[in-house]
Amino acid sequence: MLAILNSLVPIFLVIALGFTIRRKGFPGEEIWLPLDQLNYYVLFPALLLGTLATADLRSFDIWPMAFALACGMFAMVGVLMLSKHFLPVSGPEFSSMFQAAARWNSFVALASIASLYGKQGVTMAAVSVAVLVPLANILSVTVLTRYALNRRATPVELGKLLAKNPLILACAAGIFLNATGIGLPGPLAVTAKIIGEASLTLGLIAVGAGLRVGHVFEAKWIVLYTSALKLVLMPVMMMGFCFLFGVTGLPRLVILICAAVPGATSSYVLARQLGGHMELMSSLITGGTVLAVATMPLMLWVFG
């Protein structure tokens, strides 16, 4: 447990740094949106592209890992849809709960994995991104349009979403370069590495800067219930599917961390675009991130 805490506590301290400096008004409110955009469209995609393009995946069967991740995601969807029938929440509120429980914070996940398992762990995490990001985006848009906008998402809408997502494009390009043997020539690989190394630190600072504490206690039962699904039930279900598909060793530990991290801060943007409950979305992100300080080490101690 001490080794786990030594690896995870710095991650949350960097998040706390982001929270603190934004509350102090440093270096200025106008910096945060461009910083998020730079990280989302340039730095983090460079990390994924470089990692997947140069990784040695020939000796590793990624399909059991991919199946475990996908099945865990769909199992959570089933739990959430069942919950919709007995929870006293509106359509927009449910859409925000769905995002908080089904989506995952890839910055926290990759930073934690890098701290615990190094470069090989980050490679496995990039595989997880390639599986989970398209699924999470498609499912979230489908649920938001159905329950927040009261209509059904069209295949064209979903196709445009995937085609514009820089993380999906970076994963696809990296896998293509790896599978074809092209890879990244030396200078390009080094460039991608330099750019990508900045993404996790800036991403964690941005996660902290985006936290909103004010409204968490007003929706405390929804925050607690949704956080329990994301931070406890999701890791348990993912570990069950790892056992079912025979995923062991480092891939299983990477899946565990991906399952145990809080929801994605980018969920707020999607909620705003598609009619979700933005105040509740902010509360769910904040509450889940704070609670993950305790639940992530616990999940790693129990299952790791």
PDB file of N, CA, C and O in Angstrom, residues 227-288:
ATOM      1  N   SER A 227     -20.397   8.241  -8.120  1.00  0.00           N
ATOM      2  CA  SER A 227     -18.989   7.985  -7.813  1.00  0.00           C
ATOM      3  C   SER A 227     -18.769   6.537  -7.390  1.00  0.00           C
ATOM      4  O   SER A 227     -17.745   5.929  -7.729  1.00  0.00           O
ATOM      5  N   ALA A 228     -19.734   5.975  -6.666  1.00  0.00           N
ATOM      6  CA  ALA A 228     -19.624   4.567  -6.284  1.00  0.00           C
ATOM      7  C   ALA A 228     -19.635   3.665  -7.516  1.00  0.00           C
ATOM      8  O   ALA A 228     -18.879   2.684  -7.587  1.00  0.00           O
ATOM      9  N   LEU A 229     -20.454   4.011  -8.501  1.00  0.00           N
ATOM     10  CA  LEU A 229     -20.479   3.231  -9.744  1.00  0.00           C
ATOM     11  C   LEU A 229     -19.137   3.318 -10.452  1.00  0.00           C
ATOM     12  O   LEU A 229     -18.570   2.308 -10.879  1.00  0.00           O
ATOM     13  N   LYS A 230     -18.619   4.551 -10.602  1.00  0.00           N
ATOM     14  CA  LYS A 230     -17.400   4.755 -11.383  1.00  0.00           C
ATOM     15  C   LYS A 230     -16.152   4.268 -10.657  1.00  0.00           C
ATOM     16  O   LYS A 230     -15.279   3.633 -11.262  1.00  0.00           O
ATOM     17  N   LEU A 231     -16.051   4.570  -9.374  1.00  0.00           N
ATOM     18  CA  LEU A 231     -14.805   4.350  -8.655  1.00  0.00           C
ATOM     19  C   LEU A 231     -14.699   2.992  -7.979  1.00  0.00           C
ATOM     20  O   LEU A 231     -13.604   2.548  -7.640  1.00  0.00           O
ATOM     21  N   VAL A 232     -15.839   2.325  -7.774  1.00  0.00           N
ATOM     22  CA  VAL A 232     -15.827   1.024  -7.098  1.00  0.00           C
ATOM     23  C   VAL A 232     -16.373  -0.081  -8.002  1.00  0.00           C
ATOM     24  O   VAL A 232     -15.699  -1.083  -8.262  1.00  0.00           O
ATOM     25  N   LEU A 233     -17.598   0.112  -8.504  1.00  0.00           N
ATOM     26  CA  LEU A 233     -18.209  -0.953  -9.312  1.00  0.00           C
ATOM     27  C   LEU A 233     -17.477  -1.164 -10.629  1.00  0.00           C
ATOM     28  O   LEU A 233     -17.268  -2.315 -11.054  1.00  0.00           O
ATOM     29  N   MET A 234     -17.080  -0.093 -11.297  1.00  0.00           N
ATOM     30  CA  MET A 234     -16.381  -0.244 -12.575  1.00  0.00           C
ATOM     31  C   MET A 234     -15.096  -1.057 -12.437  1.00  0.00           C
ATOM     32  O   MET A 234     -14.869  -1.995 -13.221  1.00  0.00           O
ATOM     33  N   PRO A 235     -14.210  -0.766 -11.464  1.00  0.00           N
ATOM     34  CA  PRO A 235     -13.025  -1.617 -11.312  1.00  0.00           C
ATOM     35  C   PRO A 235     -13.366  -3.072 -11.012  1.00  0.00           C
ATOM     36  O   PRO A 235     -12.710  -3.983 -11.529  1.00  0.00           O
ATOM     37  N   VAL A 236     -14.385  -3.287 -10.194  1.00  0.00           N
ATOM     38  CA  VAL A 236     -14.782  -4.665  -9.868  1.00  0.00           C
ATOM     39  C   VAL A 236     -15.230  -5.400 -11.124  1.00  0.00           C
ATOM     40  O   VAL A 236     -14.830  -6.543 -11.383  1.00  0.00           O
ATOM     41  N   MET A 237     -16.063  -4.754 -11.939  1.00  0.00           N
ATOM     42  CA  MET A 237     -16.540  -5.396 -13.160  1.00  0.00           C
ATOM     43  C   MET A 237     -15.402  -5.626 -14.145  1.00  0.00           C
ATOM     44  O   MET A 237     -15.323  -6.684 -14.783  1.00  0.00           O
ATOM     45  N   MET A 238     -14.515  -4.647 -14.280  1.00  0.00           N
ATOM     46  CA  MET A 238     -13.382  -4.803 -15.195  1.00  0.00           C
ATOM     47  C   MET A 238     -12.495  -5.980 -14.782  1.00  0.00           C
ATOM     48  O   MET A 238     -12.023  -6.742 -15.631  1.00  0.00           O
ATOM     49  N   MET A 239     -12.275  -6.130 -13.476  1.00  0.00           N
ATOM     50  CA  MET A 239     -11.464  -7.253 -13.010  1.00  0.00           C
ATOM     51  C   MET A 239     -12.165  -8.584 -13.279  1.00  0.00           C
ATOM     52  O   MET A 239     -11.516  -9.587 -13.573  1.00  0.00           O
ATOM     53  N   GLY A 240     -13.488  -8.585 -13.203  1.00  0.00           N
ATOM     54  CA  GLY A 240     -14.236  -9.794 -13.546  1.00  0.00           C
ATOM     55  C   GLY A 240     -14.055 -10.181 -15.006  1.00  0.00           C
ATOM     56  O   GLY A 240     -13.841 -11.354 -15.325  1.00  0.00           O
ATOM     57  N   PHE A 241     -14.080  -9.192 -15.887  1.00  0.00           N
ATOM     58  CA  PHE A 241     -13.890  -9.484 -17.313  1.00  0.00           C
ATOM     59  C   PHE A 241     -12.428  -9.835 -17.620  1.00  0.00           C
ATOM     60  O   PHE A 241     -12.171 -10.604 -18.550  1.00  0.00           O
ATOM     61  N   CYS A 242     -11.489  -9.279 -16.869  1.00  0.00           N
ATOM     62  CA  CYS A 242     -10.091  -9.696 -17.028  1.00  0.00           C
ATOM     63  C   CYS A 242      -9.946 -11.179 -16.702  1.00  0.00           C
ATOM     64  O   CYS A 242      -9.242 -11.923 -17.403  1.00  0.00           O
ATOM     65  N   PHE A 243     -10.606 -11.616 -15.634  1.00  0.00           N
ATOM     66  CA  PHE A 243     -10.575 -13.035 -15.281  1.00  0.00           C
ATOM     67  C   PHE A 243     -11.227 -13.871 -16.378  1.00  0.00           C
ATOM     68  O   PHE A 243     -10.717 -14.928 -16.769  1.00  0.00           O
ATOM     69  N   LEU A 244     -12.348 -13.390 -16.910  1.00  0.00           N
ATOM     70  CA  LEU A 244     -13.074 -14.127 -17.946  1.00  0.00           C
ATOM     71  C   LEU A 244     -12.239 -14.293 -19.207  1.00  0.00           C
ATOM     72  O   LEU A 244     -12.218 -15.374 -19.823  1.00  0.00           O
ATOM     73  N   PHE A 245     -11.521 -13.244 -19.611  1.00  0.00           N
ATOM     74  CA  PHE A 245     -10.750 -13.276 -20.862  1.00  0.00           C
ATOM     75  C   PHE A 245      -9.281 -13.626 -20.643  1.00  0.00           C
ATOM     76  O   PHE A 245      -8.489 -13.587 -21.591  1.00  0.00           O
ATOM     77  N   GLY A 246      -8.917 -13.953 -19.418  1.00  0.00           N
ATOM     78  CA  GLY A 246      -7.548 -14.379 -19.152  1.00  0.00           C
ATOM     79  C   GLY A 246      -6.517 -13.277 -19.221  1.00  0.00           C
ATOM     80  O   GLY A 246      -5.362 -13.525 -19.587  1.00  0.00           O
ATOM     81  N   VAL A 247      -6.891 -12.056 -18.872  1.00  0.00           N
ATOM     82  CA  VAL A 247      -5.952 -10.933 -18.873  1.00  0.00           C
ATOM     83  C   VAL A 247      -5.234 -10.900 -17.530  1.00  0.00           C
ATOM     84  O   VAL A 247      -5.869 -10.787 -16.475  1.00  0.00           O
ATOM     85  N   THR A 248      -3.925 -10.981 -17.553  1.00  0.00           N
ATOM     86  CA  THR A 248      -3.134 -11.023 -16.324  1.00  0.00           C
ATOM     87  C   THR A 248      -1.958 -10.053 -16.414  1.00  0.00           C
ATOM     88  O   THR A 248      -1.755  -9.399 -17.445  1.00  0.00           O
ATOM     89  N   GLY A 249      -1.184  -9.983 -15.342  1.00  0.00           N
ATOM     90  CA  GLY A 249       0.042  -9.203 -15.349  1.00  0.00           C
ATOM     91  C   GLY A 249      -0.194  -7.719 -15.549  1.00  0.00           C
ATOM     92  O   GLY A 249      -1.194  -7.147 -15.100  1.00  0.00           O
ATOM     93  N   LEU A 250       0.737  -7.077 -16.254  1.00  0.00           N
ATOM     94  CA  LEU A 250       0.684  -5.633 -16.464  1.00  0.00           C
ATOM     95  C   LEU A 250      -0.589  -5.177 -17.184  1.00  0.00           C
ATOM     96  O   LEU A 250      -1.182  -4.173 -16.770  1.00  0.00           O
ATOM     97  N   PRO A 251      -1.056  -5.865 -18.239  1.00  0.00           N
ATOM     98  CA  PRO A 251      -2.299  -5.421 -18.872  1.00  0.00           C
ATOM     99  C   PRO A 251      -3.475  -5.358 -17.896  1.00  0.00           C
ATOM    100  O   PRO A 251      -4.293  -4.431 -17.958  1.00  0.00           O
ATOM    101  N   ARG A 252      -3.565  -6.320 -16.976  1.00  0.00           N
ATOM    102  CA  ARG A 252      -4.664  -6.306 -16.001  1.00  0.00           C
ATOM    103  C   ARG A 252      -4.536  -5.104 -15.065  1.00  0.00           C
ATOM    104  O   ARG A 252      -5.540  -4.448 -14.743  1.00  0.00           O
ATOM    105  N   LEU A 253      -3.316  -4.784 -14.630  1.00  0.00           N
ATOM    106  CA  LEU A 253      -3.108  -3.644 -13.746  1.00  0.00           C
ATOM    107  C   LEU A 253      -3.424  -2.326 -14.450  1.00  0.00           C
ATOM    108  O   LEU A 253      -3.976  -1.403 -13.841  1.00  0.00           O
ATOM    109  N   VAL A 254      -3.083  -2.251 -15.727  1.00  0.00           N
ATOM    110  CA  VAL A 254      -3.405  -1.042 -16.501  1.00  0.00           C
ATOM    111  C   VAL A 254      -4.914  -0.888 -16.631  1.00  0.00           C
ATOM    112  O   VAL A 254      -5.461   0.214 -16.473  1.00  0.00           O
ATOM    113  N   ILE A 255      -5.610  -1.973 -16.913  1.00  0.00           N
ATOM    114  CA  ILE A 255      -7.075  -1.933 -16.983  1.00  0.00           C
ATOM    115  C   ILE A 255      -7.654  -1.487 -15.645  1.00  0.00           C
ATOM    116  O   ILE A 255      -8.603  -0.693 -15.590  1.00  0.00           O
ATOM    117  N   LEU A 256      -7.095  -1.987 -14.555  1.00  0.00           N
ATOM    118  CA  LEU A 256      -7.585  -1.624 -13.225  1.00  0.00           C
ATOM    119  C   LEU A 256      -7.493  -0.115 -12.997  1.00  0.00           C
ATOM    120  O   LEU A 256      -8.449   0.509 -12.509  1.00  0.00           O
ATOM    121  N   ILE A 257      -6.364   0.476 -13.353  1.00  0.00           N
ATOM    122  CA  ILE A 257      -6.213   1.917 -13.157  1.00  0.00           C
ATOM    123  C   ILE A 257      -7.158   2.691 -14.073  1.00  0.00           C
ATOM    124  O   ILE A 257      -7.804   3.660 -13.650  1.00  0.00           O
ATOM    125  N   CYS A 258      -7.266   2.262 -15.318  1.00  0.00           N
ATOM    126  CA  CYS A 258      -8.186   2.935 -16.244  1.00  0.00           C
ATOM    127  C   CYS A 258      -9.626   2.885 -15.731  1.00  0.00           C
ATOM    128  O   CYS A 258     -10.405   3.826 -15.929  1.00  0.00           O
ATOM    129  N   ALA A 259      -9.978   1.790 -15.088  1.00  0.00           N
ATOM    130  CA  ALA A 259     -11.327   1.650 -14.548  1.00  0.00           C
ATOM    131  C   ALA A 259     -11.521   2.458 -13.281  1.00  0.00           C
ATOM    132  O   ALA A 259     -12.637   2.919 -12.985  1.00  0.00           O
ATOM    133  N   ALA A 260     -10.455   2.647 -12.495  1.00  0.00           N
ATOM    134  CA  ALA A 260     -10.575   3.237 -11.165  1.00  0.00           C
ATOM    135  C   ALA A 260     -10.458   4.755 -11.145  1.00  0.00           C
ATOM    136  O   ALA A 260     -10.734   5.375 -10.115  1.00  0.00           O
ATOM    137  N   VAL A 261     -10.045   5.372 -12.259  1.00  0.00           N
ATOM    138  CA  VAL A 261      -9.887   6.828 -12.265  1.00  0.00           C
ATOM    139  C   VAL A 261     -11.253   7.507 -12.306  1.00  0.00           C
ATOM    140  O   VAL A 261     -12.250   6.910 -12.714  1.00  0.00           O
ATOM    141  N   PRO A 262     -11.317   8.768 -11.887  1.00  0.00           N
ATOM    142  CA  PRO A 262     -12.605   9.488 -11.952  1.00  0.00           C
ATOM    143  C   PRO A 262     -13.007   9.805 -13.377  1.00  0.00           C
ATOM    144  O   PRO A 262     -12.273   9.534 -14.329  1.00  0.00           O
ATOM    145  N   GLY A 263     -14.187  10.405 -13.513  1.00  0.00           N
ATOM    146  CA  GLY A 263     -14.707  10.744 -14.831  1.00  0.00           C
ATOM    147  C   GLY A 263     -13.917  11.850 -15.506  1.00  0.00           C
ATOM    148  O   GLY A 263     -13.169  12.597 -14.870  1.00  0.00           O
ATOM    149  N   ALA A 264     -14.100  11.962 -16.819  1.00  0.00           N
ATOM    150  CA  ALA A 264     -13.327  12.918 -17.617  1.00  0.00           C
ATOM    151  C   ALA A 264     -13.831  14.339 -17.421  1.00  0.00           C
ATOM    152  O   ALA A 264     -15.041  14.597 -17.437  1.00  0.00           O
ATOM    153  N   THR A 265     -12.904  15.280 -17.260  1.00  0.00           N
ATOM    154  CA  THR A 265     -13.288  16.683 -17.145  1.00  0.00           C
ATOM    155  C   THR A 265     -13.873  17.225 -18.449  1.00  0.00           C
ATOM    156  O   THR A 265     -14.637  18.178 -18.431  1.00  0.00           O
ATOM    157  N   SER A 266     -13.536  16.606 -19.571  1.00  0.00           N
ATOM    158  CA  SER A 266     -14.089  17.048 -20.858  1.00  0.00           C
ATOM    159  C   SER A 266     -15.580  16.750 -20.978  1.00  0.00           C
ATOM    160  O   SER A 266     -16.236  17.232 -21.902  1.00  0.00           O
ATOM    161  N   SER A 267     -16.122  15.969 -20.042  1.00  0.00           N
ATOM    162  CA  SER A 267     -17.562  15.687 -20.059  1.00  0.00           C
ATOM    163  C   SER A 267     -18.370  16.975 -19.945  1.00  0.00           C
ATOM    164  O   SER A 267     -19.482  17.073 -20.476  1.00  0.00           O
ATOM    165  N   TYR A 268     -17.825  17.962 -19.247  1.00  0.00           N
ATOM    166  CA  TYR A 268     -18.530  19.231 -19.069  1.00  0.00           C
ATOM    167  C   TYR A 268     -18.765  19.913 -20.413  1.00  0.00           C
ATOM    168  O   TYR A 268     -19.836  20.465 -20.660  1.00  0.00           O
ATOM    169  N   VAL A 269     -17.766  19.853 -21.281  1.00  0.00           N
ATOM    170  CA  VAL A 269     -17.893  20.491 -22.602  1.00  0.00           C
ATOM    171  C   VAL A 269     -18.990  19.823 -23.416  1.00  0.00           C
ATOM    172  O   VAL A 269     -19.826  20.487 -24.035  1.00  0.00           O
ATOM    173  N   LEU A 270     -19.010  18.494 -23.414  1.00  0.00           N
ATOM    174  CA  LEU A 270     -20.030  17.764 -24.166  1.00  0.00           C
ATOM    175  C   LEU A 270     -21.419  18.005 -23.588  1.00  0.00           C
ATOM    176  O   LEU A 270     -22.400  18.134 -24.333  1.00  0.00           O
ATOM    177  N   ALA A 271     -21.516  18.083 -22.261  1.00  0.00           N
ATOM    178  CA  ALA A 271     -22.804  18.382 -21.631  1.00  0.00           C
ATOM    179  C   ALA A 271     -23.317  19.752 -22.059  1.00  0.00           C
ATOM    180  O   ALA A 271     -24.514  19.931 -22.327  1.00  0.00           O
ATOM    181  N   ARG A 272     -22.424  20.715 -22.155  1.00  0.00           N
ATOM    182  CA  ARG A 272     -22.818  22.060 -22.571  1.00  0.00           C
ATOM    183  C   ARG A 272     -23.269  22.071 -24.026  1.00  0.00           C
ATOM    184  O   ARG A 272     -24.233  22.757 -24.392  1.00  0.00           O
ATOM    185  N   GLN A 273     -22.612  21.299 -24.866  1.00  0.00           N
ATOM    186  CA  GLN A 273     -22.939  21.290 -26.289  1.00  0.00           C
ATOM    187  C   GLN A 273     -24.257  20.579 -26.576  1.00  0.00           C
ATOM    188  O   GLN A 273     -24.983  20.962 -27.504  1.00  0.00           O
ATOM    189  N   LEU A 274     -24.582  19.545 -25.789  1.00  0.00           N
ATOM    190  CA  LEU A 274     -25.720  18.688 -26.119  1.00  0.00           C
ATOM    191  C   LEU A 274     -26.820  18.714 -25.065  1.00  0.00           C
ATOM    192  O   LEU A 274     -27.614  17.771 -24.960  1.00  0.00           O
ATOM    193  N   GLY A 275     -26.913  19.766 -24.279  1.00  0.00           N
ATOM    194  CA  GLY A 275     -28.051  19.959 -23.399  1.00  0.00           C
ATOM    195  C   GLY A 275     -28.014  19.206 -22.091  1.00  0.00           C
ATOM    196  O   GLY A 275     -29.049  19.046 -21.443  1.00  0.00           O
ATOM    197  N   GLY A 276     -26.847  18.753 -21.659  1.00  0.00           N
ATOM    198  CA  GLY A 276     -26.744  18.075 -20.373  1.00  0.00           C
ATOM    199  C   GLY A 276     -26.879  19.054 -19.216  1.00  0.00           C
ATOM    200  O   GLY A 276     -26.898  20.278 -19.401  1.00  0.00           O
ATOM    201  N   HIS A 277     -26.968  18.513 -18.006  1.00  0.00           N
ATOM    202  CA  HIS A 277     -27.094  19.350 -16.807  1.00  0.00           C
ATOM    203  C   HIS A 277     -25.682  19.763 -16.386  1.00  0.00           C
ATOM    204  O   HIS A 277     -24.972  19.014 -15.718  1.00  0.00           O
ATOM    205  N   MET A 278     -25.288  20.985 -16.753  1.00  0.00           N
ATOM    206  CA  MET A 278     -23.888  21.396 -16.592  1.00  0.00           C
ATOM    207  C   MET A 278     -23.487  21.546 -15.129  1.00  0.00           C
ATOM    208  O   MET A 278     -22.375  21.193 -14.735  1.00  0.00           O
ATOM    209  N   GLU A 279     -24.379  22.083 -14.301  1.00  0.00           N
ATOM    210  CA  GLU A 279     -24.044  22.260 -12.882  1.00  0.00           C
ATOM    211  C   GLU A 279     -23.837  20.907 -12.213  1.00  0.00           C
ATOM    212  O   GLU A 279     -22.882  20.717 -11.452  1.00  0.00           O
ATOM    213  N   LEU A 280     -24.719  19.948 -12.503  1.00  0.00           N
ATOM    214  CA  LEU A 280     -24.557  18.611 -11.942  1.00  0.00           C
ATOM    215  C   LEU A 280     -23.314  17.948 -12.499  1.00  0.00           C
ATOM    216  O   LEU A 280     -22.583  17.256 -11.773  1.00  0.00           O
ATOM    217  N   MET A 281     -23.025  18.149 -13.788  1.00  0.00           N
ATOM    218  CA  MET A 281     -21.836  17.563 -14.395  1.00  0.00           C
ATOM    219  C   MET A 281     -20.580  18.053 -13.679  1.00  0.00           C
ATOM    220  O   MET A 281     -19.673  17.273 -13.378  1.00  0.00           O
ATOM    221  N   SER A 282     -20.538  19.344 -13.381  1.00  0.00           N
ATOM    222  CA  SER A 282     -19.408  19.903 -12.660  1.00  0.00           C
ATOM    223  C   SER A 282     -19.280  19.300 -11.269  1.00  0.00           C
ATOM    224  O   SER A 282     -18.178  18.971 -10.805  1.00  0.00           O
ATOM    225  N   SER A 283     -20.405  19.111 -10.583  1.00  0.00           N
ATOM    226  CA  SER A 283     -20.393  18.516  -9.248  1.00  0.00           C
ATOM    227  C   SER A 283     -19.921  17.075  -9.294  1.00  0.00           C
ATOM    228  O   SER A 283     -19.160  16.629  -8.421  1.00  0.00           O
ATOM    229  N   LEU A 284     -20.348  16.336 -10.286  1.00  0.00           N
ATOM    230  CA  LEU A 284     -19.959  14.927 -10.409  1.00  0.00           C
ATOM    231  C   LEU A 284     -18.472  14.791 -10.692  1.00  0.00           C
ATOM    232  O   LEU A 284     -17.797  13.911 -10.143  1.00  0.00           O
ATOM    233  N   ILE A 285     -17.938  15.642 -11.563  1.00  0.00           N
ATOM    234  CA  ILE A 285     -16.508  15.602 -11.865  1.00  0.00           C
ATOM    235  C   ILE A 285     -15.692  15.932 -10.615  1.00  0.00           C
ATOM    236  O   ILE A 285     -14.730  15.244 -10.276  1.00  0.00           O
ATOM    237  N   THR A 286     -16.108  16.996  -9.927  1.00  0.00           N
ATOM    238  CA  THR A 286     -15.378  17.419  -8.729  1.00  0.00           C
ATOM    239  C   THR A 286     -15.454  16.365  -7.630  1.00  0.00           C
ATOM    240  O   THR A 286     -14.430  15.970  -7.051  1.00  0.00           O
ATOM    241  N   GLY A 287     -16.668  15.903  -7.336  1.00  0.00           N
ATOM    242  CA  GLY A 287     -16.840  14.908  -6.277  1.00  0.00           C
ATOM    243  C   GLY A 287     -16.099  13.624  -6.574  1.00  0.00           C
ATOM    244  O   GLY A 287     -15.441  13.044  -5.694  1.00  0.00           O
ATOM    245  N   GLY A 288     -16.174  13.159  -7.823  1.00  0.00           N
ATOM    246  CA  GLY A 288     -15.485  11.930  -8.193  1.00  0.00           C
ATOM    247  C   GLY A 288     -13.975  12.047  -8.090  1.00  0.00           C
ATOM    248  O   GLY A 288     -13.297  11.122  -7.639  1.00  0.00           O
TER     249      GLY A 288
END
